[in-house]
Amino acid sequence: MSAKRAERLVNLVFALLGTRQFVTAEKIRSTVPGYEPADGSERADEAFKRMFERDKADLRELGVPLETGRTSAFDLDDGYRIARSAYELPEITLTGDEAAAVGLALRLWQSAQLGGAAQGALVKLRAAGVDVDGAGALPLQPRLDGGEPAFDACYTAARDRRLLTFTYTRPDEDTGVRRRVQPWGVVSWHGRWYLVGHDLDREGTRVFRLSRVTGTPRASGPVDAFTPPGELDLAAVVARQVGRPEHVVVLTARPGTAVGLRRRAAALGPDAAGDDRLELRTTELWALADEIAAHGADVLVESPPELRSAVVERLTRLAAGA
């Protein structure tokens, strides 16, 4: 499957997951990137029909529960949607190796090209009058750059459990220092990549931000030369060593919306307008701004002011792009 076709299918899935209504083929054609635009010609219409039929067949073959129906008795044409309850998976527990593989895959799926196009499709559907599900919308704006030059070498060395040597420059140092590390794994945390491992020269657990690695790290020695600690939580190690301040966030959400946010928040009761006030704590303020912006007008930020400004900036940018 070509990259363009795969991107179109992802755009289609995101768009149909974000609506409670059945969306007609013509509305999909005008809002989901990648389809043959309508120019009044029979050739363009036939090209779109063939492409859309192939995409529907591909989604069903992949196990995506694509539903066909009409939102009301007054609709003239059938529409399509994906039932979120039938699509979502139960809670998944990953081993360390499986989590590392997922982290590697995120380098593609959180790319700016894919995330931006998919989010644009949701914004266009809302602008076209489709009832986009604010409670279930996905935070698609990219937050993570997996393009660190040192990523591949560090990930491979951690996977093969080989000694890794590299030059590392700290913010308070003018020149880099050679490090010899037994790499336990690579993990993303707060939008950055980190290597976690045992520093042989300093005889302790250390965390290295990949953007501060100079040159290409070099793996040496035999495979499986060491064994990482059991029950290792890479993100927790990074959090302990790097650390970030915790922010208290107060939101208002329309009743029945923002289910994901509510799971992590404490209820403060209704406000004067009847909306629900919520309080949650986070060390990932800008990632939370992406998530809140995906809910559109259903969620408003009371405090802190920097988070409110960040959400307004994201919504303004998305509206301009639509």
GROMACS .gro file of C-alpha atoms in nm:
model
  322
    1MET     CA    1   0.000   0.000   0.000
    2SER     CA    2   0.136   0.342  -0.095
    3ALA     CA    3   0.204   0.607   0.170
    4LYS     CA    4  -0.056   0.837   0.012
    5ARG     CA    5  -0.326   0.570   0.028
    6ALA     CA    6  -0.237   0.477   0.385
    7GLU     CA    7  -0.257   0.842   0.487
    8ARG     CA    8  -0.597   0.877   0.321
    9LEU     CA    9  -0.729   0.573   0.510
   10VAL     CA   10  -0.603   0.712   0.840
   11ASN     CA   11  -0.767   1.047   0.763
   12LEU     CA   12  -1.094   0.866   0.687
   13VAL     CA   13  -1.084   0.665   1.010
   14PHE     CA   14  -1.014   0.973   1.222
   15ALA     CA   15  -1.294   1.168   1.055
   16LEU     CA   16  -1.555   0.893   1.099
   17LEU     CA   17  -1.450   0.828   1.460
   18GLY     CA   18  -1.510   1.194   1.541
   19THR     CA   19  -1.880   1.211   1.451
   20ARG     CA   20  -2.203   1.072   1.593
   21GLN     CA   21  -2.386   1.121   1.262
   22PHE     CA   22  -2.368   0.918   0.946
   23VAL     CA   23  -2.153   1.113   0.698
   24THR     CA   24  -2.244   1.091   0.329
   25ALA     CA   25  -1.990   0.998   0.064
   26GLU     CA   26  -2.008   1.346  -0.088
   27LYS     CA   27  -1.933   1.512   0.245
   28ILE     CA   28  -1.642   1.273   0.297
   29ARG     CA   29  -1.520   1.361  -0.050
   30SER     CA   30  -1.514   1.731   0.029
   31THR     CA   31  -1.365   1.711   0.378
   32VAL     CA   32  -1.121   1.419   0.393
   33PRO     CA   33  -0.786   1.490   0.221
   34GLY     CA   34  -0.680   1.257  -0.060
   35TYR     CA   35  -0.999   1.208  -0.261
   36GLU     CA   36  -1.066   1.318  -0.620
   37PRO     CA   37  -1.230   1.663  -0.595
   38ALA     CA   38  -1.561   1.730  -0.764
   39ASP     CA   39  -1.527   1.931  -1.085
   40GLY     CA   40  -1.860   1.844  -1.246
   41SER     CA   41  -1.713   1.583  -1.477
   42GLU     CA   42  -1.823   1.221  -1.496
   43ARG     CA   43  -1.458   1.109  -1.494
   44ALA     CA   44  -1.391   1.272  -1.155
   45ASP     CA   45  -1.710   1.126  -1.007
   46GLU     CA   46  -1.623   0.775  -1.123
   47ALA     CA   47  -1.267   0.807  -0.994
   48PHE     CA   48  -1.395   0.907  -0.652
   49LYS     CA   49  -1.649   0.623  -0.641
   50ARG     CA   50  -1.386   0.363  -0.728
   51MET     CA   51  -1.140   0.502  -0.473
   52PHE     CA   52  -1.401   0.523  -0.197
   53GLU     CA   53  -1.527   0.169  -0.260
   54ARG     CA   54  -1.170   0.037  -0.236
   55ASP     CA   55  -1.114   0.229   0.086
   56LYS     CA   56  -1.434   0.092   0.244
   57ALA     CA   57  -1.333  -0.260   0.149
   58ASP     CA   58  -0.982  -0.207   0.291
   59LEU     CA   59  -1.116  -0.077   0.622
   60ARG     CA   60  -1.355  -0.368   0.664
   61GLU     CA   61  -1.079  -0.615   0.574
   62LEU     CA   62  -0.863  -0.455   0.843
   63GLY     CA   63  -1.142  -0.510   1.095
   64VAL     CA   64  -1.260  -0.148   1.123
   65PRO     CA   65  -1.635  -0.156   1.216
   66LEU     CA   66  -1.760   0.072   0.937
   67GLU     CA   67  -2.136   0.128   0.971
   68THR     CA   68  -2.377   0.233   0.696
   69GLY     CA   69  -2.703   0.414   0.770
   70ARG     CA   70  -2.895   0.740   0.782
   71THR     CA   71  -2.908   0.990   1.065
   72SER     CA   72  -3.275   1.075   1.012
   73ALA     CA   73  -3.570   0.962   0.802
   74PHE     CA   74  -3.532   1.275   0.590
   75ASP     CA   75  -3.183   1.185   0.462
   76LEU     CA   76  -3.180   1.090   0.094
   77ASP     CA   77  -2.843   0.911   0.086
   78ASP     CA   78  -2.673   0.657   0.307
   79GLY     CA   79  -2.385   0.774   0.520
   80TYR     CA   80  -2.096   0.617   0.711
   81ARG     CA   81  -1.952   0.625   1.060
   82ILE     CA   82  -1.732   0.417   1.290
   83ALA     CA   83  -1.881   0.320   1.624
   84ARG     CA   84  -1.621   0.412   1.883
   85SER     CA   85  -1.749   0.149   2.127
   86ALA     CA   86  -1.689  -0.125   1.869
   87TYR     CA   87  -1.357   0.018   1.750
   88GLU     CA   88  -1.171   0.088   2.074
   89LEU     CA   89  -0.959  -0.182   2.237
   90PRO     CA   90  -0.962  -0.277   2.605
   91GLU     CA   91  -0.670  -0.177   2.825
   92ILE     CA   92  -0.346  -0.317   2.685
   93THR     CA   93  -0.038  -0.412   2.886
   94LEU     CA   94   0.292  -0.414   2.696
   95THR     CA   95   0.625  -0.572   2.779
   96GLY     CA   96   0.938  -0.356   2.772
   97ASP     CA   97   1.031  -0.476   2.421
   98GLU     CA   98   0.676  -0.420   2.293
   99ALA     CA   99   0.665  -0.070   2.439
  100ALA     CA  100   0.996   0.010   2.268
  101ALA     CA  101   0.853  -0.106   1.936
  102VAL     CA  102   0.546   0.114   1.984
  103GLY     CA  103   0.773   0.408   2.064
  104LEU     CA  104   0.954   0.352   1.738
  105ALA     CA  105   0.626   0.341   1.545
  106LEU     CA  106   0.525   0.676   1.695
  107ARG     CA  107   0.803   0.837   1.494
  108LEU     CA  108   0.583   0.789   1.185
  109TRP     CA  109   0.230   0.828   1.320
  110GLN     CA  110   0.300   1.147   1.515
  111SER     CA  111   0.461   1.316   1.217
  112ALA     CA  112   0.339   1.666   1.140
  113GLN     CA  113   0.213   1.569   0.794
  114LEU     CA  114  -0.015   1.291   0.918
  115GLY     CA  115  -0.137   1.452   1.238
  116GLY     CA  116  -0.207   1.787   1.074
  117ALA     CA  117  -0.404   1.641   0.782
  118ALA     CA  118  -0.618   1.424   1.010
  119GLN     CA  119  -0.695   1.711   1.248
  120GLY     CA  120  -0.780   1.928   0.949
  121ALA     CA  121  -1.039   1.672   0.839
  122LEU     CA  122  -1.213   1.693   1.178
  123VAL     CA  123  -1.219   2.073   1.167
  124LYS     CA  124  -1.366   2.071   0.815
  125LEU     CA  125  -1.640   1.826   0.919
  126ARG     CA  126  -1.742   2.054   1.205
  127ALA     CA  127  -1.740   2.357   0.975
  128ALA     CA  128  -1.957   2.168   0.726
  129GLY     CA  129  -2.225   2.116   0.990
  130VAL     CA  130  -2.143   1.762   1.095
  131ASP     CA  131  -2.190   1.696   1.467
  132VAL     CA  132  -1.831   1.618   1.560
  133ASP     CA  133  -1.803   1.422   1.883
  134GLY     CA  134  -1.615   1.657   2.113
  135ALA     CA  135  -1.608   1.398   2.391
  136GLY     CA  136  -1.428   1.146   2.175
  137ALA     CA  137  -1.219   1.361   1.944
  138LEU     CA  138  -0.855   1.260   1.925
  139PRO     CA  139  -0.569   1.498   2.018
  140LEU     CA  140  -0.402   1.475   1.680
  141GLN     CA  141  -0.166   1.768   1.687
  142PRO     CA  142   0.192   1.639   1.680
  143ARG     CA  143   0.386   1.679   2.002
  144LEU     CA  144   0.687   1.463   1.947
  145ASP     CA  145   0.982   1.481   1.709
  146GLY     CA  146   1.131   1.138   1.654
  147GLY     CA  147   1.391   1.270   1.410
  148GLU     CA  148   1.683   1.284   1.655
  149PRO     CA  149   2.002   1.180   1.467
  150ALA     CA  150   2.110   0.961   1.761
  151PHE     CA  151   1.779   0.776   1.789
  152ASP     CA  152   1.846   0.477   1.564
  153ALA     CA  153   2.187   0.397   1.713
  154CYS     CA  154   2.063   0.428   2.072
  155TYR     CA  155   1.747   0.227   2.009
  156THR     CA  156   1.938  -0.050   1.832
  157ALA     CA  157   2.200  -0.074   2.106
  158ALA     CA  158   1.930  -0.092   2.376
  159ARG     CA  159   1.743  -0.360   2.181
  160ASP     CA  160   2.059  -0.570   2.130
  161ARG     CA  161   2.194  -0.492   2.481
  162ARG     CA  162   2.533  -0.380   2.358
  163LEU     CA  163   2.769  -0.128   2.513
  164LEU     CA  164   2.712   0.223   2.375
  165THR     CA  165   2.975   0.498   2.354
  166PHE     CA  166   2.892   0.860   2.265
  167THR     CA  167   2.982   1.223   2.329
  168TYR     CA  168   2.736   1.411   2.548
  169THR     CA  169   2.718   1.786   2.609
  170ARG     CA  170   2.527   1.919   2.909
  171PRO     CA  171   2.377   2.272   2.909
  172ASP     CA  172   2.636   2.388   3.164
  173GLU     CA  173   2.932   2.247   2.968
  174ASP     CA  174   3.119   2.401   2.675
  175THR     CA  175   3.258   2.075   2.540
  176GLY     CA  176   3.118   1.725   2.518
  177VAL     CA  177   3.225   1.440   2.747
  178ARG     CA  178   3.270   1.080   2.636
  179ARG     CA  179   3.019   0.844   2.799
  180ARG     CA  180   3.013   0.463   2.813
  181VAL     CA  181   2.665   0.334   2.887
  182GLN     CA  182   2.478   0.007   2.909
  183PRO     CA  183   2.158   0.129   2.737
  184TRP     CA  184   1.835   0.000   2.891
  185GLY     CA  185   1.594   0.175   2.656
  186VAL     CA  186   1.483   0.488   2.470
  187VAL     CA  187   1.166   0.665   2.581
  188SER     CA  188   0.972   0.979   2.489
  189TRP     CA  189   0.887   1.213   2.775
  190HIS     CA  190   0.732   1.558   2.748
  191GLY     CA  191   0.795   1.572   2.374
  192ARG     CA  192   1.163   1.474   2.386
  193TRP     CA  193   1.358   1.151   2.348
  194TYR     CA  194   1.576   1.019   2.631
  195LEU     CA  195   1.819   0.731   2.668
  196VAL     CA  196   1.813   0.554   3.004
  197GLY     CA  197   2.096   0.326   3.112
  198HIS     CA  198   2.382   0.244   3.345
  199ASP     CA  199   2.678   0.482   3.313
  200LEU     CA  200   2.990   0.268   3.356
  201ASP     CA  201   3.223   0.559   3.435
  202ARG     CA  202   2.993   0.717   3.694
  203GLU     CA  203   2.867   0.380   3.819
  204GLY     CA  204   2.501   0.469   3.834
  205THR     CA  205   2.171   0.506   3.650
  206ARG     CA  206   2.174   0.805   3.418
  207VAL     CA  207   1.935   0.975   3.173
  208PHE     CA  208   2.060   1.134   2.850
  209ARG     CA  209   1.858   1.367   2.628
  210LEU     CA  210   1.920   1.257   2.269
  211SER     CA  211   1.932   1.612   2.134
  212ARG     CA  212   2.249   1.666   2.342
  213VAL     CA  213   2.431   1.367   2.193
  214THR     CA  214   2.703   1.482   1.952
  215GLY     CA  215   2.783   1.272   1.648
  216THR     CA  216   2.676   0.912   1.598
  217PRO     CA  217   2.682   0.684   1.903
  218ARG     CA  218   2.887   0.365   1.855
  219ALA     CA  219   2.780   0.022   1.978
  220SER     CA  220   3.052  -0.230   2.065
  221GLY     CA  221   3.096  -0.567   2.225
  222PRO     CA  222   2.876  -0.875   2.212
  223VAL     CA  223   2.497  -0.889   2.198
  224ASP     CA  224   2.316  -0.947   2.532
  225ALA     CA  225   2.621  -0.824   2.722
  226PHE     CA  226   2.407  -0.705   3.016
  227THR     CA  227   2.057  -0.738   3.162
  228PRO     CA  228   1.843  -0.432   3.243
  229PRO     CA  229   1.672  -0.421   3.584
  230GLY     CA  230   1.348  -0.614   3.613
  231GLU     CA  231   1.016  -0.422   3.608
  232LEU     CA  232   1.194  -0.121   3.460
  233ASP     CA  233   0.978   0.190   3.403
  234LEU     CA  234   1.182   0.411   3.172
  235ALA     CA  235   0.945   0.707   3.191
  236ALA     CA  236   0.950   0.699   3.572
  237VAL     CA  237   1.330   0.705   3.572
  238VAL     CA  238   1.330   1.008   3.342
  239ALA     CA  239   1.067   1.182   3.555
  240ARG     CA  240   1.273   1.135   3.870
  241GLN     CA  241   1.598   1.260   3.717
  242VAL     CA  242   1.470   1.534   3.489
  243GLY     CA  243   1.159   1.651   3.674
  244ARG     CA  244   0.904   1.917   3.582
  245PRO     CA  245   0.674   2.139   3.791
  246GLU     CA  246   0.317   2.023   3.840
  247HIS     CA  247   0.039   2.257   3.726
  248VAL     CA  248  -0.312   2.274   3.873
  249VAL     CA  249  -0.563   2.318   3.590
  250VAL     CA  250  -0.928   2.422   3.624
  251LEU     CA  251  -1.163   2.355   3.332
  252THR     CA  252  -1.532   2.383   3.252
  253ALA     CA  253  -1.687   2.110   3.038
  254ARG     CA  254  -2.034   2.075   2.893
  255PRO     CA  255  -2.232   1.788   3.049
  256GLY     CA  256  -2.167   1.455   2.878
  257THR     CA  257  -1.844   1.567   2.710
  258ALA     CA  258  -1.469   1.529   2.777
  259VAL     CA  259  -1.492   1.176   2.915
  260GLY     CA  260  -1.115   1.124   2.894
  261LEU     CA  261  -1.043   1.442   3.088
  262ARG     CA  262  -1.305   1.359   3.352
  263ARG     CA  263  -1.136   1.027   3.427
  264ARG     CA  264  -0.824   1.215   3.542
  265ALA     CA  265  -0.995   1.512   3.706
  266ALA     CA  266  -1.167   1.596   4.034
  267ALA     CA  267  -1.520   1.734   4.006
  268LEU     CA  268  -1.565   2.085   4.149
  269GLY     CA  269  -1.940   2.106   4.085
  270PRO     CA  270  -2.143   2.300   3.826
  271ASP     CA  271  -2.083   2.664   3.738
  272ALA     CA  272  -2.351   2.932   3.694
  273ALA     CA  273  -2.419   2.819   3.336
  274GLY     CA  274  -2.468   2.456   3.436
  275ASP     CA  275  -2.136   2.333   3.296
  276ASP     CA  276  -1.913   2.108   3.505
  277ARG     CA  277  -1.600   2.252   3.666
  278LEU     CA  278  -1.306   2.012   3.677
  279GLU     CA  279  -0.964   2.024   3.840
  280LEU     CA  280  -0.668   1.815   3.726
  281ARG     CA  281  -0.293   1.819   3.772
  282THR     CA  282  -0.034   1.780   3.498
  283THR     CA  283   0.333   1.824   3.427
  284GLU     CA  284   0.260   1.821   3.050
  285LEU     CA  285   0.093   2.159   3.008
  286TRP     CA  286   0.142   2.190   2.632
  287ALA     CA  287   0.036   1.833   2.563
  288LEU     CA  288  -0.279   1.904   2.764
  289ALA     CA  289  -0.340   2.212   2.548
  290ASP     CA  290  -0.346   1.986   2.240
  291GLU     CA  291  -0.597   1.754   2.408
  292ILE     CA  292  -0.826   2.036   2.522
  293ALA     CA  293  -0.819   2.203   2.179
  294ALA     CA  294  -0.942   1.878   2.024
  295HIS     CA  295  -1.267   1.918   2.224
  296GLY     CA  296  -1.346   2.251   2.058
  297ALA     CA  297  -1.608   2.461   2.237
  298ASP     CA  298  -1.705   2.180   2.475
  299VAL     CA  299  -1.414   2.251   2.712
  300LEU     CA  300  -1.292   2.590   2.835
  301VAL     CA  301  -0.986   2.670   3.046
  302GLU     CA  302  -1.032   2.880   3.358
  303SER     CA  303  -0.671   2.861   3.474
  304PRO     CA  304  -0.378   2.882   3.443
  305PRO     CA  305  -0.377   3.171   3.193
  306GLU     CA  306  -0.081   3.035   2.994
  307LEU     CA  307  -0.276   2.716   2.922
  308ARG     CA  308  -0.582   2.914   2.814
  309SER     CA  309  -0.368   3.118   2.576
  310ALA     CA  310  -0.211   2.802   2.435
  311VAL     CA  311  -0.552   2.647   2.364
  312VAL     CA  312  -0.678   2.966   2.198
  313GLU     CA  313  -0.365   2.975   1.980
  314ARG     CA  314  -0.418   2.615   1.868
  315LEU     CA  315  -0.786   2.667   1.786
  316THR     CA  316  -0.707   2.986   1.595
  317ARG     CA  317  -0.444   2.807   1.390
  318LEU     CA  318  -0.678   2.517   1.311
  319ALA     CA  319  -0.961   2.750   1.210
  320ALA     CA  320  -0.728   2.942   0.979
  321GLY     CA  321  -0.610   2.618   0.821
  322ALA     CA  322  -0.967   2.504   0.759
   0.00000   0.00000   0.00000
